[in-house]
PDB file of C-alpha atoms in Angstrom:
ATOM      1  CA  MET A  28      87.430  31.969   3.671  1.00 30.00           C
ATOM      2  CA  PRO A  29      83.858  32.404   4.953  1.00 33.00           C
ATOM      3  CA  ARG A  30      83.359  31.924   8.671  1.00 31.00           C
ATOM      4  CA  ALA A  31      81.120  29.165  10.022  1.00 31.00           C
ATOM      5  CA  ARG A  32      79.031  29.184  13.165  1.00 34.00           C
ATOM      6  CA  GLY A  33      76.986  26.952  15.476  1.00 32.00           C
ATOM      7  CA  LEU A  34      78.672  23.542  15.143  1.00 28.00           C
ATOM      8  CA  THR A  35      77.191  20.925  17.474  1.00 28.00           C
ATOM      9  CA  VAL A  36      77.155  17.140  17.712  1.00 25.00           C
ATOM     10  CA  ALA A  37      73.938  15.392  16.770  1.00 31.00           C
ATOM     11  CA  GLY A  38      73.976  13.138  13.773  1.00 32.00           C
ATOM     12  CA  ALA A  39      75.403  12.196  10.444  1.00 33.00           C
ATOM     13  CA  LEU A  40      77.287  15.025   8.745  1.00 34.00           C
ATOM     14  CA  LEU A  41      79.491  18.045   9.277  1.00 31.00           C
ATOM     15  CA  VAL A  42      78.172  21.100   7.494  1.00 35.00           C
ATOM     16  CA  MET A  43      79.106  24.713   8.128  1.00 33.00           C
ATOM     17  CA  TRP A  44      76.679  27.613   7.805  1.00 36.00           C
ATOM     18  CA  SER A  45      78.486  30.501   6.146  1.00 32.00           C
ATOM     19  CA  THR A  46      77.442  33.952   7.333  1.00 29.00           C
ATOM     20  CA  ALA A  47      79.251  35.499   4.403  1.00 32.00           C
ATOM     21  CA  THR A  48      77.859  33.533   1.484  1.00 35.00           C
ATOM     22  CA  GLY A  49      74.686  31.860   2.690  1.00 40.00           C
ATOM     23  CA  HIS A  50      76.167  28.555   1.514  1.00 41.00           C
ATOM     24  CA  VAL A  51      76.747  25.397   3.468  1.00 42.00           C
ATOM     25  CA  THR A  52      80.041  23.628   2.960  1.00 38.00           C
ATOM     26  CA  PRO A  53      80.028  20.022   1.731  1.00 34.00           C
ATOM     27  CA  PRO A  54      79.850  17.286   4.373  1.00 33.00           C
ATOM     28  CA  ILE A  55      83.086  15.796   5.712  1.00 21.00           C
ATOM     29  CA  SER A  56      83.135  12.030   5.393  1.00 22.00           C
ATOM     30  CA  GLY A  57      82.746  10.106   8.616  1.00 18.00           C
ATOM     31  CA  SER A  58      81.860  13.085  10.776  1.00 19.00           C
ATOM     32  CA  VAL A  59      78.892  13.314  13.156  1.00 20.00           C
ATOM     33  CA  LEU A  60      78.759  17.079  13.506  1.00 23.00           C
ATOM     34  CA  ASN A  61      76.151  19.517  12.354  1.00 30.00           C
ATOM     35  CA  SER A  62      75.057  23.130  12.777  1.00 29.00           C
ATOM     36  CA  SER A  63      72.023  25.386  12.907  1.00 32.00           C
ATOM     37  CA  SER A  64      71.294  24.346   9.320  1.00 43.00           C
ATOM     38  CA  HIS A  65      72.380  20.764   9.173  1.00 46.00           C
ATOM     39  CA  ALA A  66      71.664  17.216   8.220  1.00 53.00           C
ATOM     40  CA  SER A  67      71.047  15.931  11.704  1.00 51.00           C
ATOM     41  CA  GLY A  68      70.218  12.368  10.857  1.00 59.00           C
ATOM     42  CA  ALA A  69      70.112   9.818   8.104  1.00 56.00           C
ATOM     43  CA  SER A  70      68.467   6.501   7.426  1.00 55.00           C
ATOM     44  CA  ARG A  71      69.596   4.407   4.499  1.00 50.00           C
ATOM     45  CA  GLN A  72      66.338   2.470   4.647  1.00 50.00           C
ATOM     46  CA  GLY A  73      63.887   3.092   1.846  1.00 44.00           C
ATOM     47  CA  LEU A  74      66.234   3.792  -1.038  1.00 61.00           C
ATOM     48  CA  ASN A  75      64.813   5.637  -4.048  1.00 78.00           C
ATOM     49  CA  ALA A  76      61.928   7.134  -2.107  1.00 86.00           C
ATOM     50  CA  SER A  77      59.644   9.266  -4.282  1.00 88.00           C
ATOM     51  CA  GLY A  78      57.459  10.634  -1.484  1.00 93.00           C
ATOM     52  CA  VAL A  79      57.750  11.468   2.208  1.00 95.00           C
ATOM     53  CA  ALA A  80      55.186  12.387   4.874  1.00 96.00           C
ATOM     54  CA  VAL A  81      55.468  13.083   8.601  1.00 97.00           C
ATOM     55  CA  SER A  82      52.957  12.587  11.409  1.00 96.00           C
ATOM     56  CA  GLY A  83      54.147  13.135  14.967  1.00 95.00           C
ATOM     57  CA  SER A  84      57.300  11.105  15.526  1.00 95.00           C
ATOM     58  CA  LEU A  85      56.774   8.949  12.432  1.00 97.00           C
ATOM     59  CA  ALA A  86      58.028   9.454   8.903  1.00 96.00           C
ATOM     60  CA  PHE A  87      56.464   7.576   5.985  1.00 96.00           C
ATOM     61  CA  LEU A  88      58.392   6.886   2.770  1.00 95.00           C
ATOM     62  CA  ALA A  89      56.835   5.853  -0.527  1.00 93.00           C
ATOM     63  CA  THR A  90      59.627   3.761  -1.987  1.00 90.00           C
ATOM     64  CA  ARG A  91      58.195   2.557  -5.284  1.00 86.00           C
ATOM     65  CA  ALA A  92      59.061  -1.158  -5.626  1.00 82.00           C
ATOM     66  CA  THR A  93      59.641  -1.642  -1.885  1.00 85.00           C
ATOM     67  CA  GLY A  94      56.299  -0.175  -0.816  1.00 91.00           C
ATOM     68  CA  LEU A  95      55.752   1.912   2.311  1.00 94.00           C
ATOM     69  CA  GLN A  96      58.442   2.246   4.951  1.00 94.00           C
ATOM     70  CA  ILE A  97      57.780   3.720   8.386  1.00 95.00           C
ATOM     71  CA  LEU A  98      60.570   5.317  10.415  1.00 95.00           C
ATOM     72  CA  ASP A  99      60.812   6.570  13.974  1.00 96.00           C
ATOM     73  CA  VAL A 100      62.156  10.152  13.865  1.00 95.00           C
ATOM     74  CA  ALA A 101      61.633  10.997  17.548  1.00 94.00           C
ATOM     75  CA  ASP A 102      65.431  11.289  17.675  1.00 93.00           C
ATOM     76  CA  PRO A 103      66.102  13.177  14.418  1.00 90.00           C
ATOM     77  CA  GLY A 104      69.802  12.339  14.651  1.00 88.00           C
ATOM     78  CA  ARG A 105      69.062   8.626  14.383  1.00 90.00           C
ATOM     79  CA  PRO A 106      66.000   7.734  12.288  1.00 91.00           C
ATOM     80  CA  GLN A 107      65.100   4.089  12.799  1.00 92.00           C
ATOM     81  CA  ARG A 108      63.000   1.891  10.553  1.00 92.00           C
ATOM     82  CA  LEU A 109      60.004   0.432  12.354  1.00 96.00           C
ATOM     83  CA  GLY A 110      57.822  -1.165   9.713  1.00 95.00           C
ATOM     84  CA  LEU A 111      57.529  -2.113   6.065  1.00 94.00           C
ATOM     85  CA  LEU A 112      54.414  -2.715   3.996  1.00 95.00           C
ATOM     86  CA  MET A 113      54.594  -4.074   0.468  1.00 93.00           C
ATOM     87  CA  THR A 114      51.823  -3.015  -1.910  1.00 89.00           C
ATOM     88  CA  ARG A 115      50.625  -4.460  -5.208  1.00 89.00           C
ATOM     89  CA  GLY A 116      51.821  -1.505  -7.259  1.00 88.00           C
ATOM     90  CA  GLU A 117      54.654   1.022  -7.113  1.00 90.00           C
ATOM     91  CA  ALA A 118      54.332   3.390  -4.154  1.00 92.00           C
ATOM     92  CA  VAL A 119      54.858   6.850  -5.665  1.00 92.00           C
ATOM     93  CA  GLN A 120      53.383   9.282  -3.128  1.00 94.00           C
ATOM     94  CA  VAL A 121      52.226   9.273   0.478  1.00 96.00           C
ATOM     95  CA  LEU A 122      50.254  11.520   2.833  1.00 96.00           C
ATOM     96  CA  ALA A 123      49.842  11.058   6.587  1.00 97.00           C
ATOM     97  CA  ARG A 124      46.999  12.122   8.880  1.00 95.00           C
ATOM     98  CA  GLY A 125      47.240  10.966  12.475  1.00 93.00           C
ATOM     99  CA  ARG A 126      47.606   7.180  12.564  1.00 96.00           C
ATOM    100  CA  TYR A 127      46.709   6.751   8.882  1.00 97.00           C
ATOM    101  CA  ALA A 128      48.881   6.903   5.783  1.00 97.00           C
ATOM    102  CA  TYR A 129      47.398   7.291   2.300  1.00 97.00           C
ATOM    103  CA  LEU A 130      49.515   5.769  -0.424  1.00 96.00           C
ATOM    104  CA  ALA A 131      49.209   6.177  -4.198  1.00 94.00           C
ATOM    105  CA  ASP A 132      50.744   3.036  -5.681  1.00 91.00           C
ATOM    106  CA  LEU A 133      49.800   3.335  -9.395  1.00 89.00           C
ATOM    107  CA  MET A 134      47.146   0.649  -8.916  1.00 90.00           C
ATOM    108  CA  SER A 135      44.986   2.033  -6.106  1.00 93.00           C
ATOM    109  CA  LEU A 136      44.765   4.376  -3.157  1.00 95.00           C
ATOM    110  CA  VAL A 137      45.963   2.297  -0.208  1.00 96.00           C
ATOM    111  CA  VAL A 138      44.878   3.312   3.298  1.00 97.00           C
ATOM    112  CA  VAL A 139      47.293   2.111   5.970  1.00 98.00           C
ATOM    113  CA  ASP A 140      46.653   2.021   9.714  1.00 98.00           C
ATOM    114  CA  ALA A 141      49.961   2.678  11.486  1.00 97.00           C
ATOM    115  CA  ALA A 142      48.644   2.616  15.063  1.00 97.00           C
ATOM    116  CA  ASP A 143      51.278  -0.095  15.532  1.00 97.00           C
ATOM    117  CA  PRO A 144      54.010   1.195  13.210  1.00 97.00           C
ATOM    118  CA  ARG A 145      55.922  -2.079  13.454  1.00 97.00           C
ATOM    119  CA  ARG A 146      52.929  -3.904  12.026  1.00 97.00           C
ATOM    120  CA  PRO A 147      51.170  -1.538   9.615  1.00 97.00           C
ATOM    121  CA  ARG A 148      48.045  -2.938   8.054  1.00 97.00           C
ATOM    122  CA  VAL A 149      45.954  -2.118   5.009  1.00 97.00           C
ATOM    123  CA  VAL A 150      42.417  -1.137   5.994  1.00 97.00           C
ATOM    124  CA  ALA A 151      41.140  -0.063   2.583  1.00 96.00           C
ATOM    125  CA  GLU A 152      42.084  -0.115  -1.101  1.00 95.00           C
ATOM    126  CA  ILE A 153      40.267   2.225  -3.459  1.00 93.00           C
ATOM    127  CA  ARG A 154      40.539   1.555  -7.181  1.00 90.00           C
ATOM    128  CA  THR A 155      40.059   4.316  -9.738  1.00 85.00           C
ATOM    129  CA  THR A 156      39.731   4.268 -13.505  1.00 79.00           C
ATOM    130  CA  GLY A 157      43.361   5.344 -13.989  1.00 81.00           C
ATOM    131  CA  HIS A 158      46.638   4.882 -12.161  1.00 87.00           C
ATOM    132  CA  PRO A 159      46.824   6.949  -8.924  1.00 88.00           C
ATOM    133  CA  LEU A 160      49.746   9.365  -9.247  1.00 89.00           C
ATOM    134  CA  ALA A 161      49.454  12.356  -6.901  1.00 94.00           C
ATOM    135  CA  LEU A 162      47.782  13.314  -3.610  1.00 96.00           C
ATOM    136  CA  ALA A 163      46.832  16.347  -1.536  1.00 96.00           C
ATOM    137  CA  ALA A 164      44.502  16.762   1.425  1.00 95.00           C
ATOM    138  CA  SER A 165      42.520  19.184   3.548  1.00 93.00           C
ATOM    139  CA  ALA A 166      40.977  18.488   6.942  1.00 90.00           C
ATOM    140  CA  GLU A 167      37.817  17.228   5.239  1.00 92.00           C
ATOM    141  CA  HIS A 168      38.893  15.863   1.866  1.00 95.00           C
ATOM    142  CA  LEU A 169      41.543  13.838   0.098  1.00 96.00           C
ATOM    143  CA  TYR A 170      42.366  14.819  -3.495  1.00 97.00           C
ATOM    144  CA  LEU A 171      43.641  12.003  -5.693  1.00 96.00           C
ATOM    145  CA  ALA A 172      44.771  12.516  -9.298  1.00 94.00           C
ATOM    146  CA  ASP A 173      45.173   9.578 -11.647  1.00 90.00           C
ATOM    147  CA  LEU A 174      45.692   9.332 -15.399  1.00 87.00           C
ATOM    148  CA  ASP A 175      42.094  10.224 -16.160  1.00 86.00           C
ATOM    149  CA  ALA A 176      40.510  12.286 -13.398  1.00 93.00           C
ATOM    150  CA  LEU A 177      40.702  14.194 -10.161  1.00 95.00           C
ATOM    151  CA  HIS A 178      38.871  12.295  -7.428  1.00 95.00           C
ATOM    152  CA  VAL A 179      37.648  14.016  -4.255  1.00 96.00           C
ATOM    153  CA  LEU A 180      37.128  11.741  -1.250  1.00 96.00           C
ATOM    154  CA  ASP A 181      35.721  12.702   2.133  1.00 95.00           C
ATOM    155  CA  LEU A 182      37.603  11.837   5.320  1.00 95.00           C
ATOM    156  CA  VAL A 183      34.652  11.624   7.711  1.00 95.00           C
ATOM    157  CA  ASP A 184      35.878   8.083   8.345  1.00 96.00           C
ATOM    158  CA  PRO A 185      39.644   8.418   7.803  1.00 95.00           C
ATOM    159  CA  ALA A 186      40.021   4.642   7.536  1.00 96.00           C
ATOM    160  CA  ARG A 187      37.554   4.447   4.642  1.00 96.00           C
ATOM    161  CA  PRO A 188      37.586   7.534   2.401  1.00 96.00           C
ATOM    162  CA  ARG A 189      34.473   7.846   0.246  1.00 95.00           C
ATOM    163  CA  GLU A 190      34.424   9.463  -3.190  1.00 95.00           C
ATOM    164  CA  VAL A 191      32.117  12.486  -3.307  1.00 96.00           C
ATOM    165  CA  GLY A 192      33.127  14.080  -6.603  1.00 95.00           C
ATOM    166  CA  SER A 193      35.381  13.883  -9.646  1.00 94.00           C
ATOM    167  CA  CYS A 194      36.245  15.684 -12.862  1.00 94.00           C
ATOM    168  CA  ALA A 195      37.967  14.487 -16.021  1.00 92.00           C
ATOM    169  CA  LEU A 196      41.558  15.450 -16.818  1.00 89.00           C
ATOM    170  CA  ALA A 197      43.026  16.159 -20.244  1.00 85.00           C
ATOM    171  CA  SER A 198      46.435  14.668 -19.381  1.00 87.00           C
ATOM    172  CA  PRO A 199      48.198  12.856 -16.516  1.00 89.00           C
ATOM    173  CA  VAL A 200      48.921  14.922 -13.415  1.00 91.00           C
ATOM    174  CA  HIS A 201      52.400  15.054 -11.875  1.00 89.00           C
ATOM    175  CA  ALA A 202      51.606  17.030  -8.720  1.00 94.00           C
ATOM    176  CA  VAL A 203      48.646  18.302  -6.697  1.00 96.00           C
ATOM    177  CA  ALA A 204      48.474  21.212  -4.230  1.00 97.00           C
ATOM    178  CA  ARG A 205      45.603  22.685  -2.242  1.00 96.00           C
ATOM    179  CA  ASP A 206      44.877  26.039  -0.668  1.00 96.00           C
ATOM    180  CA  GLY A 207      41.472  26.863   0.773  1.00 92.00           C
ATOM    181  CA  GLY A 208      38.703  25.723  -1.561  1.00 92.00           C
ATOM    182  CA  ARG A 209      40.944  25.306  -4.585  1.00 96.00           C
ATOM    183  CA  VAL A 210      43.071  22.479  -5.880  1.00 97.00           C
ATOM    184  CA  TYR A 211      45.941  22.991  -8.314  1.00 97.00           C
ATOM    185  CA  LEU A 212      46.933  20.275 -10.764  1.00 97.00           C
ATOM    186  CA  ALA A 213      50.239  20.198 -12.628  1.00 95.00           C
ATOM    187  CA  ASP A 214      50.432  18.178 -15.834  1.00 91.00           C
ATOM    188  CA  GLU A 215      52.924  17.897 -18.674  1.00 87.00           C
ATOM    189  CA  SER A 216      52.524  21.480 -19.851  1.00 89.00           C
ATOM    190  CA  GLY A 217      51.035  23.648 -17.143  1.00 95.00           C
ATOM    191  CA  LEU A 218      48.805  24.265 -14.159  1.00 97.00           C
ATOM    192  CA  GLN A 219      45.037  23.798 -13.912  1.00 96.00           C
ATOM    193  CA  VAL A 220      42.911  25.493 -11.238  1.00 97.00           C
ATOM    194  CA  VAL A 221      39.984  23.480  -9.865  1.00 97.00           C
ATOM    195  CA  GLU A 222      37.368  24.896  -7.499  1.00 96.00           C
ATOM    196  CA  VAL A 223      36.041  22.416  -4.924  1.00 95.00           C
ATOM    197  CA  ASN A 224      32.898  23.266  -2.964  1.00 91.00           C
ATOM    198  CA  GLN A 225      32.138  22.151   0.589  1.00 87.00           C
ATOM    199  CA  SER A 226      30.392  18.996  -0.584  1.00 89.00           C
ATOM    200  CA  GLY A 227      33.504  18.011  -2.581  1.00 91.00           C
ATOM    201  CA  ALA A 228      32.231  18.695  -6.111  1.00 93.00           C
ATOM    202  CA  PRO A 229      35.144  19.890  -8.307  1.00 96.00           C
ATOM    203  CA  ARG A 230      34.776  22.461 -11.108  1.00 95.00           C
ATOM    204  CA  PRO A 231      37.673  23.303 -13.474  1.00 95.00           C
ATOM    205  CA  ARG A 232      38.510  26.998 -13.742  1.00 96.00           C
ATOM    206  CA  GLY A 233      41.474  28.666 -15.439  1.00 97.00           C
ATOM    207  CA  ARG A 234      44.728  27.262 -16.761  1.00 96.00           C
ATOM    208  CA  VAL A 235      48.235  28.555 -17.451  1.00 97.00           C
ATOM    209  CA  GLU A 236      50.979  26.987 -19.553  1.00 96.00           C
ATOM    210  CA  LEU A 237      54.354  26.682 -17.800  1.00 96.00           C
ATOM    211  CA  PRO A 238      57.874  25.682 -18.839  1.00 94.00           C
ATOM    212  CA  GLY A 239      59.837  22.732 -17.528  1.00 91.00           C
ATOM    213  CA  HIS A 240      58.733  19.456 -15.972  1.00 90.00           C
ATOM    214  CA  ILE A 241      56.618  20.133 -12.890  1.00 92.00           C
ATOM    215  CA  ALA A 242      57.379  17.690 -10.095  1.00 91.00           C
ATOM    216  CA  GLY A 243      56.102  19.437  -6.962  1.00 95.00           C
ATOM    217  CA  MET A 244      53.992  22.389  -5.808  1.00 97.00           C
ATOM    218  CA  ALA A 245      52.930  24.319  -2.718  1.00 98.00           C
ATOM    219  CA  ALA A 246      50.159  26.923  -2.505  1.00 98.00           C
ATOM    220  CA  ARG A 247      49.451  29.821  -0.131  1.00 97.00           C
ATOM    221  CA  ASP A 248      47.655  33.176  -0.170  1.00 96.00           C
ATOM    222  CA  GLY A 249      46.695  33.141  -3.834  1.00 97.00           C
ATOM    223  CA  LEU A 250      50.116  32.032  -5.082  1.00 98.00           C
ATOM    224  CA  VAL A 251      51.350  28.635  -6.213  1.00 98.00           C
ATOM    225  CA  PHE A 252      55.059  27.872  -5.962  1.00 98.00           C
ATOM    226  CA  VAL A 253      55.982  25.363  -8.643  1.00 97.00           C
ATOM    227  CA  ALA A 254      59.130  23.216  -8.640  1.00 96.00           C
ATOM    228  CA  SER A 255      59.599  22.894 -12.376  1.00 95.00           C
ATOM    229  CA  GLY A 256      62.793  20.913 -12.809  1.00 92.00           C
ATOM    230  CA  THR A 257      65.483  22.771 -14.716  1.00 92.00           C
ATOM    231  CA  ALA A 258      63.075  25.681 -15.317  1.00 94.00           C
ATOM    232  CA  GLY A 259      63.493  26.591 -11.646  1.00 94.00           C
ATOM    233  CA  LEU A 260      60.995  27.690  -9.026  1.00 96.00           C
ATOM    234  CA  LEU A 261      58.018  29.371 -10.685  1.00 97.00           C
ATOM    235  CA  VAL A 262      55.430  31.545  -8.928  1.00 98.00           C
ATOM    236  CA  VAL A 263      51.895  31.545 -10.354  1.00 98.00           C
ATOM    237  CA  ASP A 264      49.313  34.118  -9.303  1.00 98.00           C
ATOM    238  CA  VAL A 265      45.954  32.350  -8.929  1.00 98.00           C
ATOM    239  CA  ARG A 266      43.977  35.051  -7.128  1.00 97.00           C
ATOM    240  CA  ASP A 267      41.710  35.180 -10.154  1.00 98.00           C
ATOM    241  CA  PRO A 268      40.973  31.463 -10.587  1.00 97.00           C
ATOM    242  CA  ASP A 269      39.820  32.000 -14.152  1.00 98.00           C
ATOM    243  CA  ASP A 270      42.974  33.817 -15.214  1.00 98.00           C
ATOM    244  CA  PRO A 271      46.092  32.408 -13.517  1.00 98.00           C
ATOM    245  CA  TYR A 272      49.403  33.752 -14.772  1.00 98.00           C
ATOM    246  CA  LEU A 273      53.125  33.330 -14.262  1.00 98.00           C
ATOM    247  CA  ALA A 274      54.036  36.172 -11.899  1.00 98.00           C
ATOM    248  CA  GLY A 275      57.700  35.463 -11.169  1.00 97.00           C
ATOM    249  CA  GLY A 276      60.263  32.909 -10.104  1.00 96.00           C
ATOM    250  CA  THR A 277      63.951  32.112 -10.152  1.00 94.00           C
ATOM    251  CA  GLY A 278      66.242  29.762 -11.998  1.00 88.00           C
ATOM    252  CA  ALA A 279      68.919  29.954  -9.300  1.00 78.00           C
ATOM    253  CA  GLY A 280      69.832  26.643  -7.754  1.00 71.00           C
ATOM    254  CA  GLY A 281      69.590  24.295 -10.727  1.00 78.00           C
ATOM    255  CA  MET A 282      67.177  21.341 -10.594  1.00 89.00           C
ATOM    256  CA  MET A 283      64.029  21.816  -8.486  1.00 94.00           C
ATOM    257  CA  ASN A 284      62.041  18.663  -7.753  1.00 95.00           C
ATOM    258  CA  ASP A 285      59.719  19.485  -4.845  1.00 96.00           C
ATOM    259  CA  VAL A 286      58.811  22.486  -2.700  1.00 97.00           C
ATOM    260  CA  ARG A 287      57.343  23.293   0.719  1.00 97.00           C
ATOM    261  CA  LEU A 288      56.675  26.648   2.388  1.00 97.00           C
ATOM    262  CA  ALA A 289      57.752  27.630   5.894  1.00 95.00           C
ATOM    263  CA  GLY A 290      57.133  31.251   6.849  1.00 93.00           C
ATOM    264  CA  ALA A 291      59.107  33.536   4.541  1.00 95.00           C
ATOM    265  CA  ARG A 292      61.046  30.638   3.055  1.00 96.00           C
ATOM    266  CA  ALA A 293      60.528  28.111   0.320  1.00 96.00           C
ATOM    267  CA  LEU A 294      62.356  24.840   0.807  1.00 97.00           C
ATOM    268  CA  VAL A 295      63.199  22.963  -2.360  1.00 97.00           C
ATOM    269  CA  ALA A 296      64.464  19.453  -3.026  1.00 96.00           C
ATOM    270  CA  GLY A 297      67.219  20.538  -5.361  1.00 94.00           C
ATOM    271  CA  GLY A 298      68.448  17.344  -6.975  1.00 93.00           C
ATOM    272  CA  ASP A 299      72.224  16.955  -6.837  1.00 93.00           C
ATOM    273  CA  ASP A 300      72.521  20.322  -5.051  1.00 93.00           C
ATOM    274  CA  GLY A 301      70.688  19.019  -1.976  1.00 94.00           C
ATOM    275  CA  LEU A 302      68.233  21.153  -0.006  1.00 95.00           C
ATOM    276  CA  LEU A 303      67.729  24.735  -1.207  1.00 95.00           C
ATOM    277  CA  LEU A 304      66.393  27.498   1.040  1.00 95.00           C
ATOM    278  CA  LEU A 305      64.899  30.493  -0.767  1.00 96.00           C
ATOM    279  CA  ASP A 306      63.809  33.801   0.700  1.00 96.00           C
ATOM    280  CA  ILE A 307      60.222  34.535  -0.413  1.00 97.00           C
ATOM    281  CA  SER A 308      59.648  37.684   1.620  1.00 96.00           C
ATOM    282  CA  ARG A 309      59.004  39.166  -1.836  1.00 96.00           C
ATOM    283  CA  PRO A 310      56.976  36.200  -3.048  1.00 97.00           C
ATOM    284  CA  THR A 311      57.222  36.716  -6.789  1.00 97.00           C
ATOM    285  CA  ARG A 312      60.981  37.262  -6.620  1.00 97.00           C
ATOM    286  CA  PRO A 313      62.443  34.294  -4.700  1.00 96.00           C
ATOM    287  CA  VAL A 314      66.118  34.631  -3.769  1.00 95.00           C
ATOM    288  CA  LEU A 315      68.383  31.652  -3.121  1.00 94.00           C
ATOM    289  CA  ALA A 316      69.600  32.141   0.453  1.00 93.00           C
ATOM    290  CA  ALA A 317      71.280  28.839   1.327  1.00 92.00           C
ATOM    291  CA  THR A 318      72.256  25.478  -0.098  1.00 93.00           C
ATOM    292  CA  ILE A 319      72.598  22.451   2.151  1.00 94.00           C
ATOM    293  CA  PRO A 320      74.467  19.677   0.313  1.00 93.00           C
ATOM    294  CA  LEU A 321      73.140  16.163   0.813  1.00 92.00           C
ATOM    295  CA  PRO A 322      74.258  12.782  -0.517  1.00 90.00           C
ATOM    296  CA  GLY A 323      72.222  11.565  -3.459  1.00 89.00           C
ATOM    297  CA  HIS A 324      69.692  13.374  -5.629  1.00 91.00           C
ATOM    298  CA  ALA A 325      67.142  15.220  -3.451  1.00 94.00           C
ATOM    299  CA  ARG A 326      63.779  14.307  -4.908  1.00 92.00           C
ATOM    300  CA  ALA A 327      61.001  14.830  -2.337  1.00 94.00           C
ATOM    301  CA  LEU A 328      60.584  16.515   1.026  1.00 94.00           C
ATOM    302  CA  GLU A 329      58.262  17.390   3.863  1.00 97.00           C
ATOM    303  CA  VAL A 330      58.571  20.075   6.554  1.00 97.00           C
ATOM    304  CA  ALA A 331      57.408  19.654  10.149  1.00 95.00           C
ATOM    305  CA  GLY A 332      58.476  20.985  13.529  1.00 91.00           C
ATOM    306  CA  GLY A 333      61.344  23.143  12.267  1.00 92.00           C
ATOM    307  CA  ARG A 334      62.894  20.284  10.304  1.00 95.00           C
ATOM    308  CA  ALA A 335      62.992  19.253   6.677  1.00 96.00           C
ATOM    309  CA  TYR A 336      62.654  15.565   5.878  1.00 96.00           C
ATOM    310  CA  VAL A 337      64.377  15.007   2.550  1.00 95.00           C
ATOM    311  CA  ALA A 338      64.273  11.856   0.438  1.00 91.00           C
ATOM    312  CA  PRO A 339      67.302  11.742  -1.885  1.00 85.00           C
ATOM    313  CA  LEU A 340      67.535   8.937  -4.444  1.00 81.00           C
ATOM    314  CA  GLY A 341      69.754   6.117  -3.250  1.00 72.00           C
ATOM    315  CA  THR A 342      70.406   7.402   0.288  1.00 72.00           C
ATOM    316  CA  GLY A 343      67.148   7.007   2.217  1.00 78.00           C
ATOM    317  CA  LEU A 344      65.842   9.743   4.512  1.00 91.00           C
ATOM    318  CA  ARG A 345      67.798  12.815   5.613  1.00 93.00           C
ATOM    319  CA  VAL A 346      66.556  14.977   8.499  1.00 94.00           C
ATOM    320  CA  VAL A 347      67.693  18.606   8.339  1.00 94.00           C
ATOM    321  CA  SER A 348      67.267  21.066  11.220  1.00 92.00           C
ATOM    322  CA  LEU A 349      66.408  24.437   9.738  1.00 89.00           C
ATOM    323  CA  PRO A 350      68.210  27.640  10.705  1.00 81.00           C
ATOM    324  CA  PRO A 351      66.129  30.361  12.313  1.00 78.00           C
ATOM    325  CA  ALA A 352      64.857  33.089  10.018  1.00 67.00           C
ATOM    326  CA  PRO A 353      66.181  35.406   8.748  1.00 59.00           C
ATOM    327  CA  LEU A 354      68.906  33.528   6.933  1.00 50.00           C
ATOM    328  CA  SER A 355      71.352  36.429   6.752  1.00 49.00           C
TER     329      SER A 355
END
């Protein structure tokens, strides 16, 4: 039997980090123990969240029919719901910058001021020609993809983003990622590279066809890591923006719904398998290093301050303290 290490009391589940296998044992019902790679807290508020964002001690959940939920995660072992904001459409994705949350709700881009998180208020609604589906951001710009176009908005006034550029899309976008002056759009069949200049004007560049159903992406250093459903985690080389190509990946771990990067690791919302940690020290050859089981179907995540904030379907928010690297 593999040995476990580092059990401490802090939250919702007992999980055991195995030094022999790199696997985490399933949670024991009713326990409040965790370890150096553990689910340290849970909130059952905001069921069926499809997006999660973190700013300081606040977590924001896009919960489709129930709008935007705001949770206090200052104590990661006990997330507490602070506020709720219903929107006209279905809240499908959220980003957070300081006191503001930006919500794509299929009808508009909704800008929410959460200075008082118990009483969040809408300060702007921006309609587009299509249905807002996916978001990414830099310090200066917000990138919004709808059914018809990529819209670039400046954040000079974060309460009132202003559109400064757009380009037409051939098909609906499922995910958006940004790295430097480029934006990457995932649609039904592949990945499109878009160059965005300092003024915010977008210009389409190269494209690569990819397998699977792309649900999430993260980009860094000329590579895009693509969570492509049952096709696994794909790695696309985009150093030549006019000629992107599939450079590697892994099918280990089953379903892959969303991905974030943290040092030499990729963290993946792995559906029924929970949270997957992959070693990307050799970026084009990711290796599954650990699996952290979670209740529900892990669909979306965010990483901040050494923790992963995971939104599984049907079970609200799970806060997972990450083990120190390396994982072995």
